[in-house]
Each structure stands twice: as structure tokens, then as C-alpha cells.
mmCIF file of C-alpha atoms in Angstrom:
data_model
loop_
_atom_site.group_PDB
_atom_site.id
_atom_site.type_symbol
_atom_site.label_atom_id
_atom_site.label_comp_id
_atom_site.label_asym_id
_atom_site.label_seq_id
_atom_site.Cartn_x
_atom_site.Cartn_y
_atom_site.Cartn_z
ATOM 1 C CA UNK A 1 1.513 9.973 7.035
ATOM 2 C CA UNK A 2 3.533 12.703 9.068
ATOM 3 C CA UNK A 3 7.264 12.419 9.139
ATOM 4 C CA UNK A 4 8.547 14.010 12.108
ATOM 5 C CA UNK A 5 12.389 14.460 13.263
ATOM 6 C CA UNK A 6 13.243 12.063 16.171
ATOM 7 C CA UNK A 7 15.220 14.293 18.361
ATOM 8 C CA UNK A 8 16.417 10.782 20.119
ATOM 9 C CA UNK A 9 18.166 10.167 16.406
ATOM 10 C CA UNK A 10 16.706 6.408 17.400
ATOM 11 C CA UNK A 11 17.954 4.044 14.131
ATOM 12 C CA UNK A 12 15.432 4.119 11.122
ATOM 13 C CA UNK A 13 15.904 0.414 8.836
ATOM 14 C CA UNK A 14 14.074 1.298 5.270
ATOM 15 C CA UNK A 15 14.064 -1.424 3.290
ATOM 16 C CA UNK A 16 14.787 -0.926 -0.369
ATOM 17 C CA UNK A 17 11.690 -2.664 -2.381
ATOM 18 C CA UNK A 18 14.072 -2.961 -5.518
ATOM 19 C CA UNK A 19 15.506 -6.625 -3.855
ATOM 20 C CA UNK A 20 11.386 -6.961 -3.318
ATOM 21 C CA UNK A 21 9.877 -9.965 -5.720
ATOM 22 C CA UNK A 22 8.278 -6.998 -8.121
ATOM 23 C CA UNK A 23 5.481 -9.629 -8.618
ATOM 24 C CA UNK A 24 3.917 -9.322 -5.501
ATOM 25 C CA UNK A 25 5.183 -6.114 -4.297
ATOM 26 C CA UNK A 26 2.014 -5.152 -2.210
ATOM 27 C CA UNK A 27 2.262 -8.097 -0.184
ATOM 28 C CA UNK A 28 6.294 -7.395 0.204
ATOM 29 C CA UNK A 29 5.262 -4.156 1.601
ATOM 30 C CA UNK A 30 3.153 -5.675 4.145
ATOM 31 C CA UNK A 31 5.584 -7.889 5.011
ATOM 32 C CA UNK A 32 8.419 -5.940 5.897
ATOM 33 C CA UNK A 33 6.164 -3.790 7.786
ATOM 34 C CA UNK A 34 4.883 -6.599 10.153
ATOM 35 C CA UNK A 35 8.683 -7.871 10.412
ATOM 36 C CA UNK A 36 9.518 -4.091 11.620
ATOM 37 C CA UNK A 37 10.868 -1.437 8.980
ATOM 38 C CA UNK A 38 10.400 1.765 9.769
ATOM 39 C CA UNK A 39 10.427 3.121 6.642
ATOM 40 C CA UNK A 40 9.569 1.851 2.789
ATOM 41 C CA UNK A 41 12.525 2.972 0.810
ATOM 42 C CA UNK A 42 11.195 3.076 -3.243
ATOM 43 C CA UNK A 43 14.356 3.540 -5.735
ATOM 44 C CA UNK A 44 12.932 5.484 -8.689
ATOM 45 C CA UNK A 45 15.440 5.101 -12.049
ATOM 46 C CA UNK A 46 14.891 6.496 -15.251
ATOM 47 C CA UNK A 47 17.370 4.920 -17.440
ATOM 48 C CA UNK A 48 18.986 8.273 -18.129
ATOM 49 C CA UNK A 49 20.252 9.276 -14.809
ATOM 50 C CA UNK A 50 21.331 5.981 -13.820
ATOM 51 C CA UNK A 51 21.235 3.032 -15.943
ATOM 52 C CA UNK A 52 18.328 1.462 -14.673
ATOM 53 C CA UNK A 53 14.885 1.539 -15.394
ATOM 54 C CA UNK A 54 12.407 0.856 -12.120
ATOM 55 C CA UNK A 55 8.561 2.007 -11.312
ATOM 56 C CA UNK A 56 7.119 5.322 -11.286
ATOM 57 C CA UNK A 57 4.425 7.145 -9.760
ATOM 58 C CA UNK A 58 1.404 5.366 -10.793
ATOM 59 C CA UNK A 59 2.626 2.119 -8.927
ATOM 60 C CA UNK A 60 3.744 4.308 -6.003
ATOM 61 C CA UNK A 61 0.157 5.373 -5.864
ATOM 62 C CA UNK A 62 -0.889 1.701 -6.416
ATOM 63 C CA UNK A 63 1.515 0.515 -3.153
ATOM 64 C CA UNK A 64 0.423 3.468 -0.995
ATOM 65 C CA UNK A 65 -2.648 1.077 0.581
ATOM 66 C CA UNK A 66 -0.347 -1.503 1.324
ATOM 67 C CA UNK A 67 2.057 1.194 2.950
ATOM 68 C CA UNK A 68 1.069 2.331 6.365
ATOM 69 C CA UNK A 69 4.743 3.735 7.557
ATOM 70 C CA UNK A 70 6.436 6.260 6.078
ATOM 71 C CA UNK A 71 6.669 5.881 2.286
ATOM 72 C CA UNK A 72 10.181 7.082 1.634
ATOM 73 C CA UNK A 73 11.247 8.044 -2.540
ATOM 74 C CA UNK A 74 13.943 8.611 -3.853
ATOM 75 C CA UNK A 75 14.311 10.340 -7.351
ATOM 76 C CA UNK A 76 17.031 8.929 -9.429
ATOM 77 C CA UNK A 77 15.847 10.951 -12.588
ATOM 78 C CA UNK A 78 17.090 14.125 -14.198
ATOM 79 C CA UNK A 79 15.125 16.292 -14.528
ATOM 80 C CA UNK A 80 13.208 15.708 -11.557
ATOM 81 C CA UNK A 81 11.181 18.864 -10.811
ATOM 82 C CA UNK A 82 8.440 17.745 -13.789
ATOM 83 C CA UNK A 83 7.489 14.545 -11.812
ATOM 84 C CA UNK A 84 7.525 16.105 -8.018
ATOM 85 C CA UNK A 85 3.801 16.440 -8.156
ATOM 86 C CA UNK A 86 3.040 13.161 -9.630
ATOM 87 C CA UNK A 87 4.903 11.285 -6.641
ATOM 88 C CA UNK A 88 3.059 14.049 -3.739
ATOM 89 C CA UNK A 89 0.038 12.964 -5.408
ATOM 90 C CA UNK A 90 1.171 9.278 -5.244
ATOM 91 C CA UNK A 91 1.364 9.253 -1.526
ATOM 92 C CA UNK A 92 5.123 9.922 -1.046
ATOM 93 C CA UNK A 93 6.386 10.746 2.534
ATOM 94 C CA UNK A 94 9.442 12.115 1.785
ATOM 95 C CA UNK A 95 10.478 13.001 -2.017
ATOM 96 C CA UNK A 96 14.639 12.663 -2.619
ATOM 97 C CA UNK A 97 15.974 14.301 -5.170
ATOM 98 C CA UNK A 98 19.612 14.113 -6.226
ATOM 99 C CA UNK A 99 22.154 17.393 -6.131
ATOM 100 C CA UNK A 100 22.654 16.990 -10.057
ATOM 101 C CA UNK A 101 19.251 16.530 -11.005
ATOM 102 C CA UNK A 102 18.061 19.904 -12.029
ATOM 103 C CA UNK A 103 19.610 23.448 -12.049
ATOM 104 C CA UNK A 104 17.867 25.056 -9.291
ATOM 105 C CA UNK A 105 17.916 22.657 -6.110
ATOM 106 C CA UNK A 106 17.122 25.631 -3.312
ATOM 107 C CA UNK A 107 13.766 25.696 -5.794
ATOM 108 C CA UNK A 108 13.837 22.230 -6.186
ATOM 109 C CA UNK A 109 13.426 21.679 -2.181
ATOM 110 C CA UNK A 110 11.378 24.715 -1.580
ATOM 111 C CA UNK A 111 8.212 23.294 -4.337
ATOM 112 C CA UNK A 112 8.964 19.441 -2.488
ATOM 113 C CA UNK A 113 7.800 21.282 0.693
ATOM 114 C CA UNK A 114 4.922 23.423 -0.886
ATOM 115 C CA UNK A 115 3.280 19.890 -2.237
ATOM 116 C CA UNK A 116 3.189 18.509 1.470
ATOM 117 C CA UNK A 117 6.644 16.276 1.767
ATOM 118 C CA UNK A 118 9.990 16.088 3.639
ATOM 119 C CA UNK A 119 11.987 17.479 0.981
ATOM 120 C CA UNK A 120 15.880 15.246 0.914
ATOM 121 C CA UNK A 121 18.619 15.749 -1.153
ATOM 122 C CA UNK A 122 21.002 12.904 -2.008
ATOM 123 C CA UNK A 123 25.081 13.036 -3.008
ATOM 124 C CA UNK A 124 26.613 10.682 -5.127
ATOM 125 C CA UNK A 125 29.929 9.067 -3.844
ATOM 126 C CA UNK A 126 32.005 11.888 -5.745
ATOM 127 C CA UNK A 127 29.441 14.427 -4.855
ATOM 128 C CA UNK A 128 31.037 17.051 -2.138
ATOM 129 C CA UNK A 129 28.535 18.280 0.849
ATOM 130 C CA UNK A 130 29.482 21.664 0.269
ATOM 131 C CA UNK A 131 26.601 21.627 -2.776
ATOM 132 C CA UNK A 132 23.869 21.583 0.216
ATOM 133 C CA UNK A 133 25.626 24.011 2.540
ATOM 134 C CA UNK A 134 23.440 26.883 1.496
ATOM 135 C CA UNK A 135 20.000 25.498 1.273
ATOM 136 C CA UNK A 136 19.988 22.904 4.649
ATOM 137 C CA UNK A 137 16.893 25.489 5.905
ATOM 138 C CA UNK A 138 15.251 23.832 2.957
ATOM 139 C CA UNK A 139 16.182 20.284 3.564
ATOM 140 C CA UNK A 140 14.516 17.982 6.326
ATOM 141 C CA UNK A 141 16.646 14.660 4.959
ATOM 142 C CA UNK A 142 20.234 14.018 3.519
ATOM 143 C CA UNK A 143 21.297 10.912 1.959
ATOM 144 C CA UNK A 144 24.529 10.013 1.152
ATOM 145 C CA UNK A 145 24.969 7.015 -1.131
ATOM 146 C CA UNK A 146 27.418 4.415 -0.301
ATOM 147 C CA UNK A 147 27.416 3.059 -3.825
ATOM 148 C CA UNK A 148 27.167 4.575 -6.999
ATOM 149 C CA UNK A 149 23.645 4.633 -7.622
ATOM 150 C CA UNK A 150 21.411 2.813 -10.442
ATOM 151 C CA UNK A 151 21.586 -0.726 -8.837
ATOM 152 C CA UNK A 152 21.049 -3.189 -6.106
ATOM 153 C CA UNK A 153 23.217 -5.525 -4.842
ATOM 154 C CA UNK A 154 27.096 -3.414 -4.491
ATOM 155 C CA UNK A 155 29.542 -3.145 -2.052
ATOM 156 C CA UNK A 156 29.611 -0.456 0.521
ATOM 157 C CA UNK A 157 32.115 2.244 -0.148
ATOM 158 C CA UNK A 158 33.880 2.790 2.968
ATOM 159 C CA UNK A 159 35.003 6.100 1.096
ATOM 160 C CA UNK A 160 31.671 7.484 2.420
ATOM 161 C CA UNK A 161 32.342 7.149 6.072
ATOM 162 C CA UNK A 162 34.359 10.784 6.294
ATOM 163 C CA UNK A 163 31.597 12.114 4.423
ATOM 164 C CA UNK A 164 28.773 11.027 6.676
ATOM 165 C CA UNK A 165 31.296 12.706 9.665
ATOM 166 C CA UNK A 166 31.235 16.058 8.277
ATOM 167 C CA UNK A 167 27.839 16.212 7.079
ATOM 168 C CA UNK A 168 26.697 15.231 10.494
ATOM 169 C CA UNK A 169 28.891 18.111 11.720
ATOM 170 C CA UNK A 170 26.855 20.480 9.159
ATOM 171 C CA UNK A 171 23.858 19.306 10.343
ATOM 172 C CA UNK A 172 24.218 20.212 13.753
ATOM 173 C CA UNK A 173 21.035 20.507 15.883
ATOM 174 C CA UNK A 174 18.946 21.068 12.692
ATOM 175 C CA UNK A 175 15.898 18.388 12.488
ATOM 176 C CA UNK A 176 16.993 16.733 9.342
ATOM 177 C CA UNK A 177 17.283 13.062 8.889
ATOM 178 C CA UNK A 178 21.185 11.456 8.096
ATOM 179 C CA UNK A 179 20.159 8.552 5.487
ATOM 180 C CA UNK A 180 22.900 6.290 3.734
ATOM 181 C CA UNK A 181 21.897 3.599 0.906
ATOM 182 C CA UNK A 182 23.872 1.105 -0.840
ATOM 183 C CA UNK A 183 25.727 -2.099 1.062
ATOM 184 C CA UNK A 184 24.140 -1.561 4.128
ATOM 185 C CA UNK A 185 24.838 -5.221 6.298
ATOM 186 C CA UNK A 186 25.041 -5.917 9.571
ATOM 187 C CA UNK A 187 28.628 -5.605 9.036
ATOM 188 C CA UNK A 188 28.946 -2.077 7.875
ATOM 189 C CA UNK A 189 25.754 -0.776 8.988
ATOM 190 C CA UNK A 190 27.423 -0.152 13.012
ATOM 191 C CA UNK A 191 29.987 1.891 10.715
ATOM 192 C CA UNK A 192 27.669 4.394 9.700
ATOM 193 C CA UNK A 193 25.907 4.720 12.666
ATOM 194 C CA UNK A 194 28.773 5.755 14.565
ATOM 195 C CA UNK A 195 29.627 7.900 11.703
ATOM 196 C CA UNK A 196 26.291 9.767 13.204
ATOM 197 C CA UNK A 197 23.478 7.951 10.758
ATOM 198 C CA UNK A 198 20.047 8.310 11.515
ATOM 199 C CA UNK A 199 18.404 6.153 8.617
ATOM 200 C CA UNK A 200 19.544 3.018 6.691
ATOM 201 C CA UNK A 201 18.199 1.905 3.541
ATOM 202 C CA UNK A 202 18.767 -1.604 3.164
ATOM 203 C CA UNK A 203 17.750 -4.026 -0.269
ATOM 204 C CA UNK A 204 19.398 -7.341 -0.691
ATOM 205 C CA UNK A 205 20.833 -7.532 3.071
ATOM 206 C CA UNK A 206 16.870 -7.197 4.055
ATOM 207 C CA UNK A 207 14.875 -8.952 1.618
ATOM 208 C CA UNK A 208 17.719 -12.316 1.173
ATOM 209 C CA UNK A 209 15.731 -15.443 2.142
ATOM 210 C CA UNK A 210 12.388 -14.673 0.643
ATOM 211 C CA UNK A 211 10.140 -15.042 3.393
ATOM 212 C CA UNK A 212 8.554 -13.132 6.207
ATOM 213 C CA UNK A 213 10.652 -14.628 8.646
ATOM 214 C CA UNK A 214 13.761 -14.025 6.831
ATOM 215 C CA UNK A 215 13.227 -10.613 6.546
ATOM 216 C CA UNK A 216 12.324 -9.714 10.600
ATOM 217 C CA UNK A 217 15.031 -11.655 11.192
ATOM 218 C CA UNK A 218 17.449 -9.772 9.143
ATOM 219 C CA UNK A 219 15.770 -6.312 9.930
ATOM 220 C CA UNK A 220 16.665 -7.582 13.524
ATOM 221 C CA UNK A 221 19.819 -8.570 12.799
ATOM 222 C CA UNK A 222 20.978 -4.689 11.205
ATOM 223 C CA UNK A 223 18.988 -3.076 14.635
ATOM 224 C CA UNK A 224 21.345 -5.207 16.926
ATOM 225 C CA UNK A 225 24.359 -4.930 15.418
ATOM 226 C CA UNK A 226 23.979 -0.932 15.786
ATOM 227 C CA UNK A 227 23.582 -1.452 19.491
#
């Protein structure tokens, strides 16, 4: 589906489908969709990047019927360009790819948007903004990880809030998306969004209870304690 910029910056929630029960992740999908994500969040992990192995683009294609909001990926795989095709033709909304993940990210962004996705880039926690600062024309999404990527389940690193400052301040007036992942709660998730966050992806703090219910209520739960 389209992914426009919300020039009201109103709060995205996409749940991260790596807390999902990866038995039955169709139905997960649906769920958190009728409980009120805005966006599916799908970690991709390689095992060589990060140390974690997850799903790749043939079950992305296989959850994009169950998907009817914005399917949101995010490459954590070096090198990333071969695949970028594979996950367009998957369904992908937006296609994340990380700073480090291939030599030539102005290219990198520039085929993302020729295949017919929001391109994003994401930084590590000891990755510096200043690696984006001369392709943001290219870039409709930036994600700044708040843990060290290649697992669910860690504490948010605080360390990320001055970040999230000053690459809000580089963004400006530019249409791209502000995205954090990694310890979002209802307890740090007000600190990002004053911090000038657009998007949250949240696993465990979304998909803890197992049920429907639970997770509306804990969607609901990260909304209202943004404000």
C-alpha cells in the first residue's frame, strides 16, 4: 500500500512480529491490526550481520495477504543490495537497510526507490548521523536503534535520546519518517517522542500476554502514555 509522510507527525506503533508466536504468524498479523498498529514491523537477520537468524522474503511474500497496513522491513543483512528486489517483490512498504550494510548507501537508497518503496536507513547505537547527512534527499525513513540490534527482548539505551534530538534537527521540514526500535515501553516510549519520534517499533512490550486483547491493550497503553 502507499506510505505517505504525515505532516501532523501523529505517533506510528509498529509492532515487531519477532515477539509474534512464529507458528501462527498470519493470524498474529491480523491481530495486531484489528487491536490498532499502524504499521507491521518484520526484523530480517542473517546470522552474519547480527547474530540471529529470522525469515526472509518468501515468508514476507507469504504474510503480505494477512497484512493490510503498511508492511514495514527492516534489513539486518550485509550485503543487502542482492536481496532488495526479492523483498519489493515480497510486498514490502518500506525496505530498511542499515548504514554498514553495503559500500554504496546513496545507491543503495536510490535502487530501494526505483523498485517502488520508502527507502530507510537505520544507525546502530555507535553509529554517528553524520553517515546520512549527504544522502537525506534519498531517504523517506530513519531509524535509530535503541539496542544493539540482532535480538528481541533488551533494554532501551537511553544513550540514543541525544541522537534522536539532532537527527530530528537534520531532518527539518523534510517528509521523512523518525523510527526508533529496541525497548520501546510505555515507560520510555514518551522519551522518544519528545525527543521528536514519529514511529515506534515495539516486540515484547506489544505482543506480552498472548492474546488479542493483550495486545490492543498494550498498543493502547504505548499511544497514551505519549499523550
Amino acid at each position: 500500500m502507499p506510505v505517505e509522510f504525515d505532516p501532523a507527525r501523529d505517533l506510528k506503533i509498529a509492532p515487531s512480529i519477532l515477539s509474534a508466536d512464529f507458528a501462527r504468524l498470519g493470524e498474529e498479523v491480523r491481530a495486531i491490526e484489528e487491536q490498532g498498529c499502524d504499521w507491521v514491523h518484520i526484523d530480517v537477520m542473517d546470522g552474519h550481520f547480527v547474530p540471529n537468524i529470522t525469515i526472509g522474503p518468501d515468508v514476507v511474500a507469504a504474510l503480505r495477504p494477512h497484512c493490510k497496513t503498511v508492511m514495514d522491513c527492516h534489513l539486518m543483512i550485509s550485503p543487502a543490495d542482492p536481496y532488495l528486489e526479492a523483498f519489493a517483490k515480497a510486498g514490502a512498504d518500506i525496505i530498511t537497510i542499515h548504514a554498514e550494510a553495503g559500500p554504496h548507501l546513496d545507491r543503495s537508497l536510490q535502487y530501494i526507490r526505483s523498485l517502488g518503496c520508502k527507502a530507510g536507513v537505520a544507525l546502530n547505537p555507535s553509529t554517528p548521523e553524520s553517515v546520512i547527512e549527504y544522502c537525506l534527499d534519498k531517504i523517506d525513513l530513519i531509524l535509530v536503534m535503541t539496542v544493539n540490534p540482532g535480538f528481541g527482548g533488551q533494554k532501551f539505551l537511553h544513550s540514543q535520546l541525544p541522537k534522536m534530538e539532532r537527527v530530528r534537527k537534520m531532518i527539518g521540514d523534510r517528509p521523512i519518517w523518525l523510527e526508533i526500535d529496541g525497548g520501546v515501553t510505555p515507560e520510555t516510549a514518551p522519551l522518544a517522542r519528545a525527543a521528536g519520534v514519529d514511529a515506534m517499533v515495539a516486540g515484547s512490550a506489544v505482543f506480552k500476554g498472548g492474546t488479542p486483547q493483550h495486545y490492543g491493550e498494550n498498543i493502547a497503553a504505548i499511544r497514551k502514555s505519549c499523550g
